[in-house]
Coordinates of C-alpha atoms in Angstrom, one line a residue:
M119 CA 29.6 -60.5 -29.7
N120 CA 30.4 -63.5 -32.1
S121 CA 33.7 -65.2 -32.8
I122 CA 35.0 -64.8 -36.3
H123 CA 35.1 -68.5 -36.7
T124 CA 31.3 -68.6 -36.5
L125 CA 31.2 -66.4 -39.7
D126 CA 30.1 -67.7 -43.2
T127 CA 33.2 -67.8 -45.5
P128 CA 34.9 -66.4 -47.3
A129 CA 35.0 -63.3 -45.3
L130 CA 37.4 -60.3 -45.1
L131 CA 38.5 -59.7 -41.7
L132 CA 40.0 -56.5 -40.1
N133 CA 42.0 -56.8 -36.9
L134 CA 41.0 -53.4 -35.4
N135 CA 43.9 -53.6 -32.8
Q136 CA 46.5 -54.1 -35.4
L137 CA 45.1 -51.4 -37.8
E138 CA 45.2 -49.0 -34.9
N139 CA 48.7 -50.0 -34.1
N140 CA 49.8 -49.5 -37.7
L141 CA 48.1 -46.2 -38.0
N142 CA 49.5 -45.0 -34.8
E143 CA 53.1 -46.0 -36.1
I144 CA 52.6 -43.8 -39.2
R145 CA 51.2 -40.9 -37.2
D146 CA 54.2 -41.0 -34.8
I147 CA 56.8 -41.2 -37.5
A148 CA 55.3 -38.2 -39.2
K149 CA 54.9 -36.2 -35.9
Q150 CA 58.7 -37.1 -35.0
N151 CA 59.9 -35.6 -38.2
G152 CA 57.6 -32.6 -38.2
I153 CA 55.9 -33.4 -41.4
D154 CA 52.3 -34.2 -42.7
W155 CA 50.7 -37.5 -43.4
R156 CA 48.4 -38.0 -46.4
P157 CA 47.4 -41.7 -46.5
H158 CA 46.5 -43.3 -49.7
I159 CA 43.1 -44.7 -49.4
K160 CA 43.2 -47.0 -52.5
T161 CA 44.4 -49.7 -50.2
H162 CA 41.3 -49.7 -47.9
K163 CA 38.7 -47.7 -49.9
S164 CA 36.7 -47.2 -46.7
V165 CA 35.3 -44.0 -45.3
N166 CA 35.5 -45.4 -41.8
I167 CA 39.2 -46.1 -42.1
A168 CA 39.8 -42.6 -43.7
K169 CA 38.0 -40.8 -41.0
M170 CA 40.0 -42.9 -38.4
Q171 CA 43.3 -41.6 -40.4
L172 CA 42.2 -38.2 -40.2
E173 CA 41.2 -38.3 -36.6
K174 CA 44.6 -39.5 -35.7
G175 CA 46.2 -36.4 -37.4
A176 CA 46.3 -37.0 -41.3
C177 CA 46.2 -33.7 -43.1
G178 CA 44.0 -35.0 -45.9
I179 CA 44.0 -38.2 -48.2
T180 CA 45.4 -39.5 -51.4
V181 CA 43.3 -41.3 -54.1
A182 CA 44.1 -43.0 -57.3
K183 CA 40.7 -42.4 -59.1
L184 CA 38.3 -39.6 -59.4
E185 CA 35.4 -41.9 -58.3
E186 CA 37.3 -42.6 -55.1
A187 CA 37.5 -38.9 -54.4
E188 CA 33.8 -38.6 -55.1
V189 CA 32.9 -41.2 -52.6
M190 CA 35.1 -39.7 -50.0
A191 CA 33.9 -36.1 -50.6
A192 CA 30.4 -37.4 -50.2
A193 CA 31.3 -38.5 -46.6
N194 CA 32.6 -34.9 -46.0
I195 CA 36.3 -35.7 -46.3
S196 CA 38.3 -32.9 -47.8
N197 CA 41.8 -32.0 -48.9
I198 CA 42.0 -34.8 -51.5
L199 CA 45.0 -35.4 -53.7
I200 CA 44.1 -37.2 -56.9
A201 CA 47.5 -38.8 -57.6
Y202 CA 46.5 -39.5 -61.2
P203 CA 46.9 -37.2 -64.2
L204 CA 43.4 -36.7 -65.3
A205 CA 43.0 -35.2 -68.9
Q206 CA 39.6 -36.4 -70.3
P207 CA 37.4 -33.5 -70.6
K208 CA 34.4 -35.5 -69.1
K209 CA 36.4 -36.4 -66.1
L210 CA 37.6 -32.9 -65.6
E211 CA 34.1 -31.5 -65.7
R212 CA 33.3 -33.9 -62.8
L213 CA 36.5 -32.7 -61.0
K214 CA 35.3 -29.1 -61.6
K215 CA 32.2 -29.8 -59.9
L216 CA 33.9 -31.8 -57.0
S217 CA 36.5 -29.0 -56.4
S218 CA 33.7 -26.5 -56.0
Q219 CA 32.4 -28.5 -53.0
T220 CA 35.5 -29.5 -51.3
K221 CA 39.3 -29.1 -51.5
T222 CA 40.9 -31.1 -54.3
I223 CA 44.5 -31.2 -55.8
L224 CA 45.3 -32.8 -59.0
A225 CA 48.4 -34.4 -60.2
I226 CA 50.0 -32.8 -63.4
D227 CA 52.8 -34.6 -65.5
S228 CA 52.7 -32.9 -68.7
F229 CA 52.1 -29.4 -70.5
E230 CA 49.5 -31.1 -72.7
Q231 CA 47.4 -32.2 -69.6
A232 CA 48.0 -28.9 -67.8
K233 CA 46.6 -26.9 -70.9
I234 CA 43.4 -29.1 -70.9
V235 CA 42.9 -28.8 -67.1
N236 CA 43.4 -25.0 -67.3
S237 CA 40.8 -24.7 -70.2
I238 CA 38.1 -26.7 -68.5
F239 CA 38.5 -24.8 -65.1
S240 CA 38.2 -21.3 -66.9
G241 CA 35.3 -19.4 -65.5
C242 CA 35.9 -20.8 -62.0
S243 CA 36.1 -18.5 -59.0
Q244 CA 39.2 -20.2 -57.7
P245 CA 42.0 -21.8 -59.5
L246 CA 42.5 -25.5 -59.1
E247 CA 45.4 -26.5 -56.9
V248 CA 47.9 -28.8 -58.8
W249 CA 51.1 -30.7 -58.0
I250 CA 53.6 -31.9 -60.5
K251 CA 54.5 -35.5 -60.4
V252 CA 58.1 -36.2 -61.0
N253 CA 59.5 -39.7 -62.2
S254 CA 61.8 -41.1 -59.4
G255 CA 62.5 -44.4 -61.2
L256 CA 59.3 -46.3 -61.5
N257 CA 59.0 -45.1 -65.1
R258 CA 55.2 -44.9 -65.1
C259 CA 53.6 -41.4 -65.0
G260 CA 55.7 -38.6 -63.9
I261 CA 58.0 -35.9 -65.7
E262 CA 61.7 -36.1 -65.7
M263 CA 63.5 -33.9 -63.3
E264 CA 65.3 -31.9 -65.9
E265 CA 61.9 -30.9 -67.5
I266 CA 60.2 -29.7 -64.4
V267 CA 61.2 -26.1 -64.3
E268 CA 60.0 -25.7 -67.8
L269 CA 56.6 -27.2 -66.9
A270 CA 56.4 -25.3 -63.6
Q271 CA 57.0 -22.0 -65.6
K272 CA 54.2 -22.9 -68.0
I273 CA 51.7 -23.8 -65.3
K274 CA 52.5 -20.5 -63.6
T275 CA 51.4 -18.6 -66.6
M276 CA 47.9 -20.3 -66.5
N277 CA 45.3 -18.3 -64.7
H278 CA 43.2 -21.3 -63.6
L279 CA 45.9 -23.5 -62.0
A280 CA 47.7 -22.9 -58.8
L281 CA 51.0 -24.9 -58.5
T282 CA 51.8 -25.6 -54.8
G283 CA 53.6 -29.0 -54.8
I284 CA 55.8 -31.7 -56.2
F285 CA 55.4 -35.4 -55.4
T286 CA 56.4 -38.8 -56.6
H287 CA 55.7 -42.4 -56.0
A288 CA 58.6 -44.9 -55.6
G289 CA 56.5 -48.0 -56.5
H290 CA 59.6 -49.7 -57.9
S291 CA 60.6 -50.3 -54.2
Y292 CA 58.3 -53.1 -54.4
A293 CA 61.0 -54.7 -56.7
A294 CA 63.7 -54.4 -54.3
T295 CA 65.7 -57.4 -53.2
S296 CA 67.4 -56.1 -50.1
Q297 CA 66.9 -53.6 -47.3
E298 CA 69.9 -51.7 -48.8
Q299 CA 68.0 -51.4 -52.1
I300 CA 64.9 -50.0 -50.3
E301 CA 66.9 -47.5 -48.5
K302 CA 68.5 -46.4 -51.7
I303 CA 65.3 -46.1 -53.6
A304 CA 63.9 -44.0 -50.6
E305 CA 66.8 -41.7 -50.9
D306 CA 66.5 -41.3 -54.6
E307 CA 62.8 -40.9 -54.2
A308 CA 63.2 -38.0 -51.7
K309 CA 66.0 -36.4 -53.6
S310 CA 63.9 -36.3 -56.8
V311 CA 61.3 -34.2 -55.1
I312 CA 63.6 -32.1 -53.1
Q313 CA 66.0 -31.3 -56.0
S314 CA 63.1 -30.6 -58.2
A315 CA 61.6 -28.2 -55.7
E316 CA 64.9 -26.5 -55.4
L317 CA 65.2 -26.1 -59.2
C318 CA 61.9 -24.5 -59.3
E319 CA 62.5 -22.2 -56.4
Q320 CA 65.9 -21.1 -58.0
A321 CA 63.6 -20.1 -60.9
G322 CA 61.4 -17.9 -58.5
I323 CA 58.6 -20.5 -58.2
Q324 CA 57.9 -21.4 -54.6
I325 CA 57.0 -24.9 -53.7
Q326 CA 55.1 -25.4 -50.4
H327 CA 54.5 -29.3 -50.6
R328 CA 57.1 -31.9 -51.1
S329 CA 55.5 -35.4 -50.9
V330 CA 56.9 -38.9 -51.0
G331 CA 56.4 -42.3 -49.4
S332 CA 55.5 -45.6 -50.7
T333 CA 55.0 -48.2 -47.9
P334 CA 58.4 -49.7 -48.3
T335 CA 60.2 -46.2 -48.3
F336 CA 58.1 -43.9 -46.1
K337 CA 60.0 -44.6 -42.9
Y338 CA 63.1 -43.3 -44.8
G339 CA 61.8 -40.6 -46.7
A340 CA 60.2 -39.1 -43.7
K341 CA 63.7 -38.3 -42.4
M342 CA 65.0 -36.5 -45.4
K343 CA 65.3 -32.8 -44.8
G344 CA 63.1 -30.8 -47.2
I345 CA 60.2 -33.5 -47.5
T346 CA 57.0 -32.0 -45.9
E347 CA 54.7 -35.1 -46.4
I348 CA 54.4 -39.0 -46.7
R349 CA 51.7 -40.9 -48.3
P350 CA 51.8 -44.4 -47.4
G351 CA 48.7 -46.7 -48.2
N352 CA 49.4 -50.3 -47.8
A353 CA 51.0 -49.6 -44.3
A354 CA 47.6 -49.4 -42.8
F355 CA 47.1 -53.2 -43.4
Y356 CA 50.5 -54.6 -44.6
D357 CA 50.4 -58.1 -46.4
M358 CA 52.7 -60.9 -47.4
C359 CA 54.3 -58.9 -50.1
Q360 CA 55.4 -56.4 -47.4
V361 CA 56.6 -59.4 -45.4
G362 CA 58.5 -60.7 -48.3
L363 CA 60.3 -57.4 -48.7
G364 CA 61.3 -57.3 -45.0
V365 CA 59.1 -54.3 -44.5
A366 CA 56.7 -55.9 -42.0
E367 CA 56.3 -58.9 -39.9
T368 CA 53.2 -61.3 -40.2
K369 CA 52.0 -60.1 -36.8
Q370 CA 51.7 -56.5 -38.2
C371 CA 49.2 -57.6 -41.0
A372 CA 45.8 -56.4 -40.1
L373 CA 43.8 -57.9 -43.0
T374 CA 43.1 -61.5 -43.4
V375 CA 40.7 -63.7 -45.4
L376 CA 38.6 -66.3 -43.4
A377 CA 38.4 -69.4 -45.3
S378 CA 36.9 -72.8 -44.8
V379 CA 38.2 -76.3 -45.8
V380 CA 35.8 -77.7 -48.4
S381 CA 37.6 -80.8 -49.4
K382 CA 40.6 -82.9 -48.3
K383 CA 42.5 -85.5 -50.4
K384 CA 45.6 -87.4 -49.8
D385 CA 47.9 -84.9 -51.4
R386 CA 46.0 -81.7 -51.2
I387 CA 43.5 -79.6 -49.2
I388 CA 41.1 -77.1 -50.8
F389 CA 39.8 -73.9 -49.5
D390 CA 36.8 -71.8 -50.6
T391 CA 39.0 -69.0 -51.4
G392 CA 40.2 -68.8 -55.0
S393 CA 41.3 -65.8 -57.1
K394 CA 38.0 -64.0 -56.4
A395 CA 39.0 -63.8 -52.7
L396 CA 42.7 -63.9 -52.7
S397 CA 43.7 -62.5 -56.1
L398 CA 46.7 -63.8 -58.1
D399 CA 49.3 -61.5 -57.0
Q400 CA 52.6 -62.8 -55.9
G401 CA 54.6 -59.7 -55.9
A402 CA 54.8 -56.4 -57.9
H403 CA 57.1 -54.8 -60.5
G404 CA 58.6 -58.1 -61.5
N405 CA 59.5 -59.2 -57.9
K406 CA 58.0 -62.4 -56.8
S407 CA 58.5 -61.9 -53.1
V408 CA 56.3 -64.6 -51.6
V409 CA 55.6 -68.2 -51.7
G410 CA 52.1 -69.4 -52.7
Y411 CA 48.9 -67.2 -52.7
G412 CA 48.7 -66.2 -49.0
K413 CA 50.0 -67.4 -45.6
V414 CA 47.6 -69.6 -43.7
I415 CA 48.0 -68.5 -40.0
N416 CA 49.1 -71.1 -37.5
H417 CA 49.5 -73.8 -40.2
P418 CA 53.0 -73.5 -41.6
E419 CA 52.7 -77.0 -42.9
V420 CA 50.0 -75.8 -45.7
T421 CA 51.2 -73.9 -48.8
I422 CA 48.4 -72.5 -51.2
E423 CA 50.0 -73.4 -54.3
R424 CA 47.3 -72.5 -57.0
L425 CA 43.9 -70.7 -57.3
S426 CA 41.1 -71.1 -59.7
E427 CA 38.2 -68.6 -59.4
E428 CA 36.5 -70.3 -56.4
H429 CA 39.1 -72.8 -55.1
G430 CA 42.4 -72.3 -53.3
V431 CA 44.3 -75.7 -53.7
A432 CA 47.1 -76.2 -51.1
T433 CA 49.7 -78.9 -50.4
F434 CA 50.5 -80.0 -46.8
K435 CA 52.6 -82.0 -44.6
D436 CA 50.8 -84.0 -41.8
T437 CA 48.1 -81.2 -41.3
Q438 CA 45.3 -81.8 -38.7
L439 CA 42.9 -79.7 -40.7
K440 CA 39.7 -81.3 -41.8
M441 CA 36.4 -80.6 -43.6
N442 CA 34.7 -77.3 -42.5
D443 CA 37.5 -76.1 -40.3
T444 CA 38.3 -72.3 -40.7
V445 CA 41.5 -70.7 -41.2
E446 CA 42.7 -67.2 -41.6
I447 CA 44.8 -66.3 -44.5
I448 CA 47.1 -63.2 -44.9
P449 CA 46.8 -62.1 -48.6
N450 CA 49.7 -61.4 -50.6
H451 CA 48.4 -57.9 -51.7
S452 CA 45.8 -56.4 -49.4
C453 CA 44.9 -53.5 -51.7
V454 CA 43.6 -55.8 -54.3
V455 CA 41.9 -58.2 -51.9
A456 CA 40.0 -55.3 -50.2
N457 CA 38.6 -54.5 -53.4
L458 CA 37.1 -58.0 -54.0
F459 CA 34.8 -57.8 -50.9
E460 CA 31.7 -55.5 -50.1
D461 CA 32.6 -55.1 -46.4
Y462 CA 35.2 -55.7 -43.6
I463 CA 34.3 -57.9 -40.5
V464 CA 35.9 -55.7 -37.8
H465 CA 37.1 -57.7 -34.8
R466 CA 39.2 -57.4 -31.6
D467 CA 40.9 -60.5 -30.6
G468 CA 38.9 -62.6 -32.8
E469 CA 35.5 -61.1 -31.4
V470 CA 33.3 -59.4 -34.0
V471 CA 32.7 -55.7 -33.1
D472 CA 31.5 -54.1 -36.2
R473 CA 31.0 -54.4 -40.0
W474 CA 32.4 -51.5 -42.3
N475 CA 31.6 -51.1 -45.9
V476 CA 34.4 -51.1 -48.7
N477 CA 32.7 -47.8 -49.9
A478 CA 35.0 -47.1 -52.9
R479 CA 35.0 -50.8 -54.0
G480 CA 35.1 -50.9 -57.8
M481 CA 35.5 -47.2 -58.2
M482 CA 37.8 -47.2 -61.2
K483 CA 36.6 -44.3 -63.3

């Protein structure tokens, strides 16, 4: 086995011990609360990691894009929630083909979309399973709670759709500035789904699945009576945004970028990891929760202050780093960074054990 520090740079490193610890924690939280776990794979986009999650007890997976679903299905992964309101006929024709081969679930957030989907799926031997997405405060996709019964009733009249669940995504938790805010958002997130399901059931429409759980909120949402499923994605890896939110510690971050020092000046040091390796993220939904563009492990005296495409420019105080030294950098946003590389260099305690493809990298359609 080779040490990670013998690798060419930049390289995407995955600490297998920490990945397993993170997945085990999610699994245990789901098990302790008697609920399902359906991880969002847009974070890692990896068949290997998705299969690891399923082996550890995940009931299925969540994807953001149809192409991601197609990649995962080609690897014999089933029970796929497409948490995105597809409406374009050409995409729905692809979904129609996919759903004939593996179990898929589609997000619905409007009557207009439901009509299109129902029309495309006419003639299928089985109706397409659908879940309604409710808006819990992110104000992106998702129907308002007061409109959900009407939409559910209309879907129930459609012969080619089978409504079985309600879900939401509290992405605005990334803008929280305190633990109390995260807990309040988690409570509101869960209540939006539970109350929506209750309204539907009062109207005679049974809702089997009630799904929540962004990475900042899933530990709290899992405890809410009436929730049946959590869907954290980023929690497989964590990153500096999660550390900045107080959701994780740096030692829990499983993903790092290996960088080399390419130049050192009297007032700055330059790494070979620019925006094409680290991304320009410094937070989400208006919250700048981090300092710089990634944390250089074991070098608190170094701050990456700016990125160009190929250069990471850092300031320092009395650093011993010199040209050709290598460092590990915890990215600010692991989901975006994983999508920038072709593969993970998988290691245990700094010794390389495998290389895993980022199978759904760039799958955006």
